[in-house]
Structures are given as structure tokens and as C-alpha cells.
Amino acid sequence: MNITLQEKTVLLIGGISPINRALCEALAEAGAKVWHQVFQEKETVMSPSSKVIAADVRQPNKVKKLAECILEKDKKIDILIHSFPAPPARSLLETDPEEWLSLFQYHVDVPFLTCREIMPHMAKAHGGIVINISSSAAVTGEGGPPFAAISSTLQSMTRGLAREYREKNVRVSGIAPALLAKGEKENEQVISSTVAMTLLLCSDYGGYISGESIFVDGGKSVG
């Protein structure tokens, strides 16, 4: 199966992580032009496979400026991907209210703001793809209640967006990988499978997939 993304413009939201590094490289190898959003200027030293752009996308005006910058240079955003590093595992009592709100700000508010800004442009262009990478923690509860909550919320948002935009030729799908664990051999499998699934969803092979969050966790979520 040969996947090519020639002449596609991709915006990857979510900062730096092992999965995001692999995504940038794979998307670029497939022919896409990749814009990789990070939150601070000091994070902009990355792979030459992507154009790194710093923007605090927790703020609506910064999201607007980010979108305008890319649209001015490339005239379009074909694919929008949200992929945030998992937070440290926390129990209920280990999570203070400020941390809870911050987690939702990054993992839920940011996708809301970027989708709200960019999806109308996709609809106007008569096509686009949104991929929300959450976690199988939505089902397994791994990582603690806060991470389970933000993962399941993003998966529900994915279904709602897919329903709203299905008549506008904008596909919205999700991927739910297992948590990466320090030193675990399966991390490489999780990353490679997540990247492969992302490429499929970005391509015509994923043309009839929308609204689903596909679990990439070696069967952990089935019990």
C-alpha cells in the first residue's frame, strides 16, 4: 500500500513528543508539507522534515494568527492533527483543581479552538481531514482519572465534529494509542502503529472512516 500526501499541507498541534517527532518525519516522507506547532520559541529546534512554529494556542487570538500565517503562505490547511504528550499519572487526590483545569485547557480547549478556526476553511475548500490523537486511557483508566477524562472527552468531541461536518466533506477521526511507559519495549510498536494509522487516515484509504477513535493498544482496552 503506497500512501502519498503530495501537495498536502498538514498542521500538527501539540508540541514535542516521541510520537510527534515520528509523525513529522513520516508525513514529510509521504510528501506533505508539515507545520509543527510548539508552545515556546526554545522548542523550535526540530527535524528538518517540518516547519516549526511557536504559538500559545490556548489563546483564541494566537490560534487565529497561526492559521492566518499558514493560510497566507500555503493558501490551505488540508490536514489538522492534535497530538499532545500524556501528562504524568495522577490519582484523584494527587490532582489539584488548577492542574485539572490546565489539563483540559491543553487537551480539550486547544482542539476546540483550532477546529473552530480551521474547519470552516476546510469546509469552504470542500474538503479536509482532522485527526484527534487521544489515548486508550479513556477506556482502561490508565494514567489516572484526569487523563481518562480528557481522553474520553476528546473522543466524544471527535464524534460530534464528524457528525456536524460529514456533509461538508471534512472527515474527523481519532486514534487512541496506549500510554508510552518509560523503558517499555512496546513503546516502539505503539509509536509505529500510531504513525501508520495516521498516514492511512490522511490518505484516500481512510476515505470512509469518520467519527471513530481507533484503538492502538495491543488489545489492552478489550480487557
mmCIF file of C-alpha atoms in Angstrom, residues 37 39-40 55-63 84 102 105-107 109-110 113-114:
data_model
loop_
_atom_site.group_PDB
_atom_site.id
_atom_site.type_symbol
_atom_site.label_atom_id
_atom_site.label_comp_id
_atom_site.label_asym_id
_atom_site.label_seq_id
_atom_site.Cartn_x
_atom_site.Cartn_y
_atom_site.Cartn_z
ATOM 1 C CA GLN A 37 3.159 23.886 16.459
ATOM 2 C CA PHE A 39 4.340 26.408 22.683
ATOM 3 C CA GLN A 40 7.688 28.147 23.200
ATOM 4 C CA ALA A 55 2.253 29.753 19.267
ATOM 5 C CA ASP A 56 0.377 29.550 22.556
ATOM 6 C CA VAL A 57 -2.783 28.069 21.058
ATOM 7 C CA ARG A 58 -4.569 28.165 24.391
ATOM 8 C CA GLN A 59 -5.412 31.735 23.388
ATOM 9 C CA PRO A 60 -8.008 32.271 20.615
ATOM 10 C CA ASN A 61 -6.154 35.246 19.117
ATOM 11 C CA LYS A 62 -2.944 33.197 18.840
ATOM 12 C CA VAL A 63 -4.857 30.392 17.126
ATOM 13 C CA PHE A 84 -0.374 16.049 22.963
ATOM 14 C CA SER A 102 -4.845 23.034 32.915
ATOM 15 C CA GLN A 105 -7.132 23.580 28.618
ATOM 16 C CA TYR A 106 -4.408 21.779 26.673
ATOM 17 C CA HIS A 107 -6.123 18.543 25.685
ATOM 18 C CA ASP A 109 -9.808 23.560 24.803
ATOM 19 C CA VAL A 110 -6.958 23.708 22.282
ATOM 20 C CA LEU A 113 -10.189 26.440 19.417
ATOM 21 C CA THR A 114 -8.153 25.138 16.490
#
